[in-house]
Coordinates of C-alpha atoms in Angstrom, one line a residue:
Chain A
X1 CA 114.1 130.8 65.8
X2 CA 111.2 130.5 68.2
X3 CA 111.8 130.6 71.9
X4 CA 109.4 127.9 73.0
X5 CA 110.7 124.4 73.0
X6 CA 107.4 122.6 72.6
X7 CA 105.6 123.7 69.6
X8 CA 102.0 123.2 69.0
X9 CA 101.5 122.2 65.4
X10 CA 98.9 124.4 63.8
X11 CA 98.9 122.5 60.5
X12 CA 99.7 118.9 60.6
X13 CA 99.0 116.8 57.4
X14 CA 99.5 113.6 59.4
X15 CA 96.7 114.4 61.8
X16 CA 93.4 112.6 60.9
X17 CA 90.0 114.3 61.1
X18 CA 87.6 112.5 63.5
X19 CA 84.9 111.1 61.2
X20 CA 81.7 109.3 62.1
X21 CA 80.5 106.1 60.4
X22 CA 76.9 106.9 59.3
X23 CA 76.0 103.8 57.5
X24 CA 77.5 100.3 56.8
X25 CA 76.3 98.1 54.0
X26 CA 77.5 94.5 53.7
X27 CA 78.3 94.1 50.0
X28 CA 79.9 90.6 50.0
X29 CA 81.4 88.3 52.6
X30 CA 84.6 90.4 52.7
X31 CA 83.5 93.8 51.5
X32 CA 81.5 96.5 53.1
X33 CA 80.5 100.0 52.0
X34 CA 81.0 102.6 54.7
X35 CA 79.4 106.0 54.5
X36 CA 81.4 108.6 56.5
X37 CA 80.8 112.1 57.8
X38 CA 83.6 114.3 59.0
X39 CA 82.6 115.7 62.4
X40 CA 84.1 119.2 62.1
X41 CA 81.7 121.4 60.2
X42 CA 84.3 123.6 58.6
X43 CA 86.5 120.7 57.5
X44 CA 83.5 118.8 56.1
X45 CA 82.1 121.8 54.2
X46 CA 85.5 122.4 52.5
X47 CA 86.3 118.8 51.8
X48 CA 86.4 118.5 47.9
X49 CA 87.8 115.6 45.9
X50 CA 88.2 114.2 42.4
X51 CA 87.1 110.8 41.3
X52 CA 90.1 108.5 41.7
X53 CA 91.6 110.3 44.7
X54 CA 92.0 108.4 48.0
X55 CA 92.0 109.1 51.7
X56 CA 94.1 107.7 54.5
X57 CA 91.6 105.9 56.7
X58 CA 92.9 106.0 60.3
X59 CA 92.1 103.9 63.3
X60 CA 94.2 104.9 66.3
X61 CA 95.8 101.9 67.9
X62 CA 95.9 99.9 64.7
X63 CA 97.1 102.2 61.9
X64 CA 96.2 103.7 58.6
X65 CA 95.3 102.4 55.2
X66 CA 94.9 104.2 51.8
X67 CA 91.3 103.8 50.5
X68 CA 89.9 105.1 47.2
X69 CA 86.7 107.2 47.6
X70 CA 83.8 105.4 46.0
X71 CA 81.1 108.1 46.1
X72 CA 80.8 110.9 43.5
X73 CA 82.4 114.3 44.2
X74 CA 78.9 115.8 43.8
X75 CA 77.7 114.0 46.9
X76 CA 78.5 116.6 49.6
X77 CA 78.7 116.1 53.3
X78 CA 79.4 112.3 53.1
X79 CA 82.0 110.1 51.5
X80 CA 81.8 106.4 50.8
X81 CA 84.6 103.9 51.1
X82 CA 84.2 100.3 49.7
X83 CA 86.6 98.3 51.9
X84 CA 87.8 94.7 51.7
X85 CA 88.9 93.1 54.9
X86 CA 92.5 92.5 53.9
X87 CA 94.8 93.6 56.7
X88 CA 94.9 94.9 60.3
X89 CA 93.4 98.3 59.6
X90 CA 90.7 97.2 57.2
X91 CA 89.9 94.3 59.6
X92 CA 89.5 96.8 62.4
X93 CA 87.2 99.0 60.3
X94 CA 85.1 95.9 59.5
X95 CA 84.5 95.4 63.2
X96 CA 83.2 99.0 63.7
X97 CA 79.6 99.8 64.0
X98 CA 77.4 102.6 62.7
X99 CA 78.0 105.7 64.8
X100 CA 81.6 104.8 65.7
X101 CA 84.3 107.3 65.1
X102 CA 87.4 106.7 62.9
X103 CA 89.7 109.2 61.2
X104 CA 90.5 110.2 57.7
X105 CA 93.1 112.4 56.1
X106 CA 93.0 113.7 52.6
X107 CA 92.0 113.6 49.9
X108 CA 95.3 112.8 48.3
X109 CA 96.7 112.1 44.8
X110 CA 95.7 112.8 41.3
X111 CA 92.3 111.4 40.1
X112 CA 90.8 110.8 36.7
X113 CA 91.0 113.6 34.2
X114 CA 87.3 114.3 34.2
X115 CA 87.5 117.6 32.4
X116 CA 89.5 116.0 29.6
X117 CA 87.0 113.1 29.4
X118 CA 84.0 115.4 29.0
X119 CA 82.6 115.5 25.5
X120 CA 83.9 112.0 24.8
X121 CA 82.8 108.4 24.9
X122 CA 83.9 106.6 28.0
X123 CA 84.9 103.0 28.4
X124 CA 85.4 101.8 32.0
X125 CA 86.8 98.4 32.8
X126 CA 86.9 97.1 36.4
X127 CA 88.1 93.8 37.8
X128 CA 87.2 92.7 41.4
X129 CA 87.7 95.4 44.0
X130 CA 88.9 97.7 41.2
X131 CA 85.3 98.8 40.9
X132 CA 85.7 100.8 44.1
X133 CA 87.6 103.7 42.7
X134 CA 85.8 103.5 39.4
X135 CA 82.5 103.7 41.2
X136 CA 83.2 107.3 42.0
X137 CA 83.8 108.0 38.3
X138 CA 80.7 106.1 37.3
X139 CA 78.6 108.0 39.7
X140 CA 80.0 111.3 38.6
X141 CA 79.3 110.5 34.9
X142 CA 75.8 109.4 36.0
X143 CA 75.3 112.8 37.7
X144 CA 76.5 114.7 34.6
X145 CA 75.4 112.3 32.0
X146 CA 74.7 114.9 29.3
X147 CA 78.4 115.9 29.4
X148 CA 79.5 112.5 28.0
X149 CA 78.9 110.5 24.8
X150 CA 78.5 106.8 24.9
X151 CA 79.3 105.1 28.2
X152 CA 80.4 101.5 28.4
X153 CA 81.1 99.7 31.6
X154 CA 82.7 96.3 31.7
X155 CA 83.0 94.7 35.1
X156 CA 84.4 91.2 36.0
X157 CA 84.4 89.4 39.3
X158 CA 85.5 85.9 40.3
X159 CA 82.0 84.6 41.0
X160 CA 78.5 86.0 41.5
X161 CA 78.9 86.3 45.3
X162 CA 81.9 88.7 44.8
X163 CA 80.1 91.1 42.5
X164 CA 80.0 94.5 44.2
X165 CA 77.2 97.0 44.0
X166 CA 75.1 94.4 42.3
X167 CA 71.9 96.0 43.4
X168 CA 72.8 99.2 41.6
X169 CA 74.1 97.5 38.5
X170 CA 71.1 95.3 38.2
X171 CA 69.0 98.4 37.8
X172 CA 71.4 100.0 35.4
X173 CA 71.4 97.1 33.1
X174 CA 67.9 98.2 32.0
X175 CA 69.0 101.7 31.1
X176 CA 69.8 102.6 27.5
X177 CA 72.2 105.4 28.3
X178 CA 74.7 103.0 29.9
X179 CA 76.0 99.9 28.3
X180 CA 76.9 97.7 31.2
X181 CA 78.2 94.2 30.9
X182 CA 79.0 92.0 33.9
X183 CA 81.0 88.8 33.8
X184 CA 82.2 86.2 36.3
X185 CA 85.0 83.7 36.0
X186 CA 82.8 81.0 37.6
X187 CA 79.0 81.2 37.3
X188 CA 76.4 79.6 39.4
X189 CA 72.7 78.9 38.7
X190 CA 71.7 82.5 39.7
X191 CA 73.9 84.1 37.1
X192 CA 72.3 85.3 33.9
X193 CA 75.1 87.5 32.7
X194 CA 78.4 86.7 30.9
X195 CA 80.9 84.1 32.0
X196 CA 84.7 84.4 31.4
X197 CA 87.5 86.9 32.0
X198 CA 86.7 90.6 31.4
X199 CA 88.9 90.7 28.2
X200 CA 86.4 88.4 26.5
X201 CA 83.8 91.2 26.6
X202 CA 85.7 93.3 24.1
X203 CA 84.2 91.1 21.3
X204 CA 80.8 92.3 22.4
X205 CA 81.4 96.1 22.3
X206 CA 81.8 98.7 19.6
X207 CA 84.3 101.5 20.3
X208 CA 84.9 104.6 18.3
X209 CA 88.6 104.8 19.4
X210 CA 89.0 108.3 18.1
X211 CA 86.5 109.7 20.5
X212 CA 86.9 107.4 23.5
X213 CA 88.6 107.8 26.9
X214 CA 89.0 104.8 29.0
X215 CA 89.8 103.9 32.6
X216 CA 90.9 100.6 34.0
X217 CA 91.1 99.5 37.6
X218 CA 91.7 96.0 38.9
X219 CA 94.3 93.5 40.1
X220 CA 97.8 94.1 38.7
X221 CA 97.6 91.0 36.4
X222 CA 94.6 92.4 34.6
X223 CA 96.1 95.6 33.2
X224 CA 98.3 94.2 30.5
X225 CA 95.5 92.0 29.0
X226 CA 92.9 94.7 29.1
X227 CA 95.3 97.3 27.6
X228 CA 96.1 94.8 24.8
X229 CA 92.4 94.6 23.9
X230 CA 92.1 98.4 24.0
X231 CA 95.2 98.8 21.7
X232 CA 93.6 96.3 19.3
X233 CA 90.6 98.5 19.2
X234 CA 92.9 101.4 18.1
X235 CA 92.9 103.4 21.4
X236 CA 95.7 105.9 21.9
X237 CA 98.0 105.2 24.9
X238 CA 97.4 108.7 26.3
X239 CA 93.7 108.2 26.5
X240 CA 93.8 105.0 28.5
X241 CA 94.0 105.7 32.3
X242 CA 94.9 103.2 35.0
X243 CA 94.8 103.4 38.8
X244 CA 97.5 101.8 40.8
X245 CA 97.4 100.3 44.2
X246 CA 100.7 100.7 46.1
X247 CA 101.5 101.0 49.8
X248 CA 100.6 104.7 50.2
X249 CA 101.4 105.0 53.9
X250 CA 101.8 108.7 54.4
X251 CA 99.8 109.9 51.3
X252 CA 101.9 113.0 50.9
X253 CA 105.1 111.9 49.2
X254 CA 107.3 111.4 52.2
X255 CA 107.4 107.9 53.5
X256 CA 108.6 106.3 50.2
X257 CA 106.6 103.1 50.4
X258 CA 104.5 103.7 47.2
X259 CA 107.3 104.3 44.8
X260 CA 106.6 103.1 41.3
X261 CA 109.4 103.7 38.8
X262 CA 110.6 107.2 39.3
X263 CA 107.4 108.5 40.8
X264 CA 105.3 108.1 43.9
X265 CA 101.8 106.7 43.6
X266 CA 100.4 108.9 46.3
X267 CA 101.2 112.3 44.8
X268 CA 101.9 111.6 41.1
X269 CA 99.1 109.0 40.9
X270 CA 97.3 106.9 41.8
X271 CA 95.8 107.6 38.3
X272 CA 98.3 107.5 35.5
X273 CA 97.7 107.6 31.7
X274 CA 99.0 104.4 30.1
X275 CA 101.7 106.5 28.3
X276 CA 102.9 107.6 31.8
X277 CA 102.7 104.1 33.1
X278 CA 104.7 102.8 30.1
X279 CA 107.4 105.2 31.3
X280 CA 107.3 103.9 34.9
X281 CA 109.6 100.9 35.4
X282 CA 107.9 97.9 36.9
X283 CA 104.5 99.6 36.8
X284 CA 102.6 97.2 34.6
Chain B
X1 CA 127.8 136.7 51.6
X2 CA 130.4 138.4 53.8
X3 CA 133.5 137.0 55.4
X4 CA 135.6 137.4 58.5
X5 CA 138.8 135.8 59.8
X6 CA 139.0 134.1 63.2
X7 CA 142.1 132.8 64.9
X8 CA 141.8 129.1 65.7
X9 CA 142.8 129.8 69.3
X10 CA 139.4 131.7 69.5
X11 CA 137.4 128.6 68.7
X12 CA 136.6 127.7 72.3
X13 CA 135.3 131.2 72.9
X14 CA 132.8 130.7 70.1
X15 CA 131.7 127.3 71.3
X16 CA 131.4 128.4 74.9
X17 CA 129.5 131.5 73.9
X18 CA 127.0 129.5 71.7
X19 CA 126.5 127.0 74.6
X20 CA 125.2 129.9 76.7
X21 CA 122.2 130.2 74.4
X22 CA 121.9 126.9 72.7
X23 CA 122.4 123.2 73.1
X24 CA 125.5 122.6 71.0
X25 CA 125.9 119.4 69.0
X26 CA 129.0 118.5 67.1
X27 CA 131.4 115.7 66.1
X28 CA 132.8 113.9 69.1
X29 CA 135.0 110.7 69.3
X30 CA 133.3 107.4 69.8
X31 CA 135.7 104.5 70.0
X32 CA 137.8 104.9 66.9
X33 CA 135.0 106.7 65.0
X34 CA 133.0 109.9 65.3
X35 CA 129.4 110.8 66.1
X36 CA 127.3 113.9 66.4
X37 CA 127.0 114.3 70.1
X38 CA 126.3 117.0 72.7
X39 CA 129.3 119.3 73.3
X40 CA 129.6 120.1 77.0
X41 CA 133.2 121.3 76.8
X42 CA 134.8 122.9 73.7
X43 CA 137.7 120.3 74.1
X44 CA 135.3 117.5 73.1
X45 CA 134.7 119.0 69.7
X46 CA 136.7 117.0 67.1
X47 CA 136.7 119.3 64.1
X48 CA 139.3 117.2 62.2
X49 CA 137.0 114.2 62.0
X50 CA 136.7 112.2 58.8
X51 CA 132.9 111.4 58.9
X52 CA 130.4 110.6 61.5
X53 CA 128.7 107.2 61.8
X54 CA 125.2 108.6 61.4
X55 CA 124.6 111.8 59.5
X56 CA 123.0 114.9 61.1
X57 CA 119.6 113.9 59.8
X58 CA 119.0 112.2 63.1
X59 CA 118.7 115.6 64.7
X60 CA 115.9 116.7 62.4
X61 CA 114.3 113.4 61.6
X62 CA 115.1 111.1 64.6
X63 CA 115.3 107.3 64.2
X64 CA 112.1 107.0 66.2
X65 CA 109.8 109.9 67.0
X66 CA 106.4 110.3 68.5
X67 CA 104.0 112.0 66.0
X68 CA 101.0 112.3 68.2
X69 CA 99.3 110.9 71.3
X70 CA 95.8 109.6 70.8
X71 CA 92.6 108.5 72.5
X72 CA 91.1 105.3 71.2
X73 CA 87.4 105.9 72.2
X74 CA 86.8 108.9 69.9
X75 CA 89.8 108.4 67.7
X76 CA 91.0 111.9 68.8
X77 CA 94.5 113.3 68.9
X78 CA 95.4 114.3 72.5
X79 CA 98.5 116.2 71.5
X80 CA 100.9 116.5 68.5
X81 CA 103.4 118.9 70.0
X82 CA 107.0 118.6 68.8
X83 CA 110.1 119.2 71.0
X84 CA 112.4 121.4 69.1
X85 CA 114.8 123.2 71.4
X86 CA 117.2 125.9 70.1
X87 CA 120.3 124.1 69.0
X88 CA 123.5 124.7 67.2
X89 CA 124.9 122.0 65.0
X90 CA 128.6 122.7 65.0
X91 CA 131.1 121.4 62.5
X92 CA 129.1 120.0 59.6
X93 CA 130.9 119.0 56.4
X94 CA 129.6 120.4 53.0
X95 CA 128.3 117.0 52.0
X96 CA 126.1 116.8 55.1
X97 CA 124.8 120.4 54.7
X98 CA 123.9 119.5 51.1
X99 CA 122.2 116.4 52.5
X100 CA 120.0 118.5 54.6
X101 CA 119.1 120.7 51.7
X102 CA 118.1 117.6 49.7
X103 CA 115.9 116.5 52.7
X104 CA 114.4 120.0 52.8
X105 CA 112.9 119.5 49.3
X106 CA 111.0 116.5 50.6
X107 CA 110.0 117.6 54.1
X108 CA 109.6 121.3 53.5
X109 CA 108.2 121.4 50.0
X110 CA 104.5 120.4 49.3
X111 CA 102.7 119.1 52.4
X112 CA 105.3 120.5 54.9
X113 CA 106.3 118.0 57.6
X114 CA 105.8 120.0 60.8
X115 CA 108.1 117.8 62.9
X116 CA 111.1 118.2 60.6
X117 CA 110.4 121.8 60.0
X118 CA 110.2 122.8 63.7
X119 CA 113.6 121.3 64.3
X120 CA 115.1 122.7 61.1
X121 CA 113.9 126.2 61.9
X122 CA 115.3 125.9 65.5
X123 CA 118.8 124.8 64.5
X124 CA 121.8 127.0 63.7
X125 CA 124.2 125.4 61.3
X126 CA 128.0 126.0 61.6
X127 CA 129.8 124.2 58.8
X128 CA 133.5 123.3 58.6
X129 CA 135.8 122.4 55.7
X130 CA 137.1 118.9 55.5
X131 CA 139.7 116.7 53.9
X132 CA 138.5 114.0 51.5
X133 CA 138.9 110.4 52.6
X134 CA 139.4 107.5 50.2
X135 CA 135.6 106.8 50.3
X136 CA 134.5 110.4 49.6
X137 CA 133.1 111.1 46.1
X138 CA 131.1 114.3 46.7
X139 CA 133.1 115.8 43.8
X140 CA 131.0 113.7 41.5
X141 CA 127.8 115.6 42.4
X142 CA 129.1 119.0 43.2
X143 CA 128.2 118.5 46.8
X144 CA 131.8 119.1 47.8
X145 CA 130.9 122.8 47.8
X146 CA 128.1 124.4 49.8
X147 CA 126.8 127.9 49.1
X148 CA 123.8 128.1 51.4
X149 CA 122.1 126.0 54.1
X150 CA 124.4 127.3 56.9
X151 CA 124.6 130.3 59.2
X152 CA 128.4 130.3 59.5
X153 CA 131.0 128.2 57.6
X154 CA 134.6 127.8 58.8
X155 CA 137.3 127.1 56.2
X156 CA 140.4 125.8 57.9
X157 CA 143.5 127.8 56.9
X158 CA 145.9 126.2 59.4
X159 CA 146.2 128.9 62.1
X160 CA 143.0 130.6 61.3
X161 CA 139.5 130.1 59.9
X162 CA 138.1 131.9 56.8
X163 CA 134.6 132.5 58.1
X164 CA 131.7 132.7 55.6
X165 CA 128.6 134.3 57.2
X166 CA 125.3 133.4 55.5
X167 CA 122.6 134.6 57.9
X168 CA 121.8 137.6 60.1
X169 CA 121.7 135.3 63.1
X170 CA 125.1 133.9 62.1
X171 CA 126.5 137.4 62.0
X172 CA 124.9 138.3 65.3
X173 CA 126.2 135.2 67.1
X174 CA 129.7 135.7 65.7
X175 CA 129.7 139.3 66.8
X176 CA 128.4 138.4 70.2
X177 CA 130.7 135.6 71.1
X178 CA 134.1 135.7 69.4
X179 CA 136.7 138.2 68.2
X180 CA 137.1 138.2 64.5
X181 CA 138.8 140.6 62.0
X182 CA 138.2 141.7 58.5
X183 CA 139.6 139.7 55.7
X184 CA 142.7 140.8 53.8
X185 CA 144.1 139.8 50.4
X186 CA 146.4 137.2 52.0
X187 CA 143.3 135.6 53.6
X188 CA 141.4 135.3 50.4
X189 CA 144.5 133.9 48.6
X190 CA 145.0 131.4 51.4
X191 CA 141.3 130.4 51.1
X192 CA 141.7 129.9 47.3
X193 CA 144.8 127.9 47.8
X194 CA 143.0 125.7 50.4
X195 CA 140.1 125.2 48.0
X196 CA 142.5 124.1 45.2
X197 CA 144.3 121.7 47.5
X198 CA 140.9 120.3 48.6
X199 CA 139.7 119.8 45.0
X200 CA 143.0 118.2 44.1
X201 CA 142.9 115.7 46.9
X202 CA 140.1 113.4 45.7
X203 CA 141.3 109.9 44.8
X204 CA 139.1 109.8 41.7
X205 CA 136.8 111.6 39.3
X206 CA 133.7 109.5 38.9
X207 CA 132.1 109.6 35.4
X208 CA 128.4 110.3 35.9
X209 CA 127.4 111.2 32.3
X210 CA 123.9 110.4 31.3
X211 CA 123.4 108.5 34.5
X212 CA 119.6 108.8 34.7
X213 CA 119.2 107.6 31.1
X214 CA 121.6 104.7 31.7
X215 CA 119.5 103.6 34.7
X216 CA 116.6 103.1 32.3
X217 CA 118.7 101.7 29.4
X218 CA 120.3 99.2 31.7
X219 CA 117.3 98.4 33.8
X220 CA 117.4 94.7 32.9
X221 CA 121.2 94.4 33.1
X222 CA 122.5 91.3 34.9
X223 CA 124.6 93.7 37.1
X224 CA 121.5 94.1 39.3
X225 CA 121.2 90.3 39.8
X226 CA 124.9 90.2 40.8
X227 CA 124.4 93.1 43.3
X228 CA 121.2 91.4 44.6
X229 CA 123.0 88.2 45.2
X230 CA 125.5 90.0 47.4
X231 CA 123.1 92.3 49.2
X232 CA 122.1 91.2 52.7
X233 CA 119.0 93.4 52.8
X234 CA 120.1 94.7 56.1
X235 CA 119.2 98.3 55.4
X236 CA 122.5 99.7 56.8
X237 CA 123.0 101.8 53.7
X238 CA 119.7 103.7 54.3
X239 CA 120.3 104.1 58.0
X240 CA 123.6 105.8 57.5
X241 CA 122.5 107.8 54.5
X242 CA 122.2 111.6 55.0
X243 CA 119.5 111.7 52.3
X244 CA 117.4 108.5 52.9
X245 CA 114.1 109.7 54.4
X246 CA 111.7 106.7 54.1
X247 CA 109.8 105.9 57.2
X248 CA 107.3 103.5 58.7
X249 CA 104.4 104.5 61.0
X250 CA 103.5 102.4 64.0
X251 CA 100.7 102.8 66.6
X252 CA 101.6 101.8 70.2
X253 CA 98.9 101.4 72.8
X254 CA 99.4 102.0 76.5
X255 CA 98.7 99.0 78.7
X256 CA 95.2 100.4 79.5
X257 CA 94.4 100.1 75.7
X258 CA 92.7 103.5 75.9
X259 CA 95.4 105.8 74.8
X260 CA 98.6 105.4 72.8
X261 CA 101.1 107.0 70.5
X262 CA 101.5 107.1 66.8
X263 CA 105.3 106.9 66.0
X264 CA 107.4 106.9 63.0
X265 CA 110.7 105.1 62.5
X266 CA 113.3 105.0 59.8
X267 CA 112.5 102.4 57.2
X268 CA 114.5 101.0 54.3
X269 CA 113.5 100.1 50.7
X270 CA 115.9 97.2 51.1
X271 CA 113.5 95.4 53.5
X272 CA 111.4 92.8 51.9
X273 CA 108.1 94.0 53.1
X274 CA 108.7 97.6 52.1
X275 CA 106.6 97.5 48.9
X276 CA 104.1 94.9 50.1
X277 CA 100.4 95.8 50.1
X278 CA 97.6 94.4 52.2
X279 CA 96.1 92.1 49.5
X280 CA 99.3 90.0 49.4
X281 CA 100.9 91.7 46.4
X282 CA 104.6 92.6 46.9
X283 CA 106.0 94.8 44.2
X284 CA 109.7 94.2 45.1
X285 CA 110.2 90.6 46.2
X286 CA 113.7 90.1 44.9
X287 CA 116.8 91.6 46.5
X288 CA 118.0 92.6 43.1
X289 CA 114.8 94.7 42.5
X290 CA 115.3 96.4 45.9
X291 CA 119.0 97.2 45.4
X292 CA 118.1 98.6 42.0
X293 CA 115.3 100.6 43.3
X294 CA 117.6 102.4 45.8
X295 CA 119.8 103.6 43.0
X296 CA 117.0 104.2 40.6
X297 CA 115.2 106.4 43.1
X298 CA 118.3 108.3 44.2
X299 CA 119.7 109.0 40.8
X300 CA 116.5 109.3 38.7
X301 CA 113.3 109.3 40.8
X302 CA 114.3 112.2 43.1
X303 CA 116.1 113.9 40.2
X304 CA 113.0 113.9 38.1
X305 CA 111.3 116.1 40.8
X306 CA 114.1 118.2 42.2
X307 CA 116.8 118.2 39.5
X308 CA 119.4 116.9 41.9
X309 CA 120.7 113.4 42.6
X310 CA 119.7 112.2 46.1
X311 CA 123.3 111.4 47.1
X312 CA 126.0 113.6 48.5
X313 CA 129.0 111.3 48.1
X314 CA 129.7 111.0 51.8
X315 CA 130.7 107.3 51.4
X316 CA 128.9 106.2 54.6
X317 CA 126.9 103.5 52.8
X318 CA 130.1 102.0 51.3
X319 CA 131.7 101.9 54.8
X320 CA 128.6 100.4 56.4
X321 CA 127.9 97.7 53.7
X322 CA 129.0 94.2 54.8
X323 CA 128.6 93.1 51.2
X324 CA 130.9 95.9 50.1
X325 CA 128.4 97.4 47.7
X326 CA 129.4 101.0 47.0
X327 CA 127.6 103.6 44.9
X328 CA 130.9 104.3 43.1
X329 CA 131.0 100.7 42.0
X330 CA 127.3 100.9 40.9
X331 CA 127.9 104.1 38.9
X332 CA 131.0 102.6 37.3
X333 CA 129.1 99.5 36.3
X334 CA 126.4 101.6 34.7
X335 CA 128.9 103.8 32.9
X336 CA 130.9 100.8 31.6
X337 CA 130.4 100.0 27.9
X338 CA 130.4 101.8 24.6
X339 CA 133.6 102.5 22.7
X340 CA 136.3 104.1 24.8

């Protein structure tokens, strides 16, 4: 029992850290890349995360939204969020300018099993905005390229104007240590890459299933089709990893909104192995 | 644990004594039902109540609560203090004490919830024994007994209470405010006899064997569609549930648009927008999927983490449900089948 009636909360996991927007890049009509810097020196210096983890992005007066971190864990001092204008909170973020202050809480959840993946080939498959969380993993692999075997990246978007990070991928296409294949559902005259859904690209790649880990991120309808292709290539269900998007409102396993089967996406995921996902009702 | 005996005529002394130091909250009559309300006069306390409309969770996790006040300009928190005055919650049944213990796992485990914790740590719990009603099924989960989670527990022996003392504070308060005596063999025997009578007075023994596995095995059973057809998605079941903890968070701006409050409110997985995400996807559109999720989470999801079912058998949801959906009926429907 404490005597005082009003308690000041020393540690409050719901309290966002004031964070400055240090750069904004327009990626597409609806997506922007925000570079953020936590203002408090100590918090910023101790902020560590794994690829695949997310933060709660907080704009007081509007609300919070869970956003995957797109930058690599090795990039210190700043984090990047790739955000589509989809609701009130992301809409409010899109109207912010460089130098404005927002809030973040986190990082939360379980990311990709990077230590397990090291020493193996890696196949990464992204659809649409699913490239945002995978971008962190791609950048991390890039930073520690010698730790991984063959790296294959398949990325599909609806049309050329919706391809995210195109400037970077256009450069990577010329590198021989990444196999990168881009595809769009509907091409235009500017498009020189593949056309068709991302699953079609599996005919074009060679996978040594015994030594490959894979990660998939995209719209819910994509998972089953991509996983079918991976299974056809002989990949084990516990080496395929998926990242789920649910309504992670609190981020800390309390509010209940992100329940998937018997687990919570925010603390048990958002990254699950396909074996785990198979055991989650209504997950895929 | 140690025990004392207190004459029932002494009860007002205890309540009055506690009220000198604490805000005392306990069961009081409201129309023809009961609620947990403030006790100004020991005579207001209705210790022979059946069950309260809302469970005691409202005192630790209020229906609406301010989490923090903020300033818009620099996105800064102005204050996040929590009001948690010293309080005694008097006359809680074993099911509801067990309900709080189940909530503790969520709010006081990983990522401690400071609001809940502040109130929990500032509340003395005095439990009281009960008589099962025809909607009670706490015996199905073992939540008809409570072994911790209280400071003092009073077992009704007719003219006296068999007093179980769990905490140092409970012992001190008892010592300070009321006359009690040591237990004798006759008191222990009367306590055992009361416990046997209690155990024997449940209207049924619910079969819960293999329940978590059956929830998976019968995940596509038509029983869920039938329940979904009846459910009104009103969320009353979650509101009255002593173990439902889901909440929504809402920002409210002051008229000047410069400051505001971030609040949380009870939410329900039965509401259609509960599992909707910003991109337009909704993972539980059908009522059947939402009714099913409620049971799936309570009897398997929570259990997979904490090895307990997230239900204490208080029967409040059954009483509150306009569609007459009861957990007993759901459990029976799942258990039906196989060779008898």
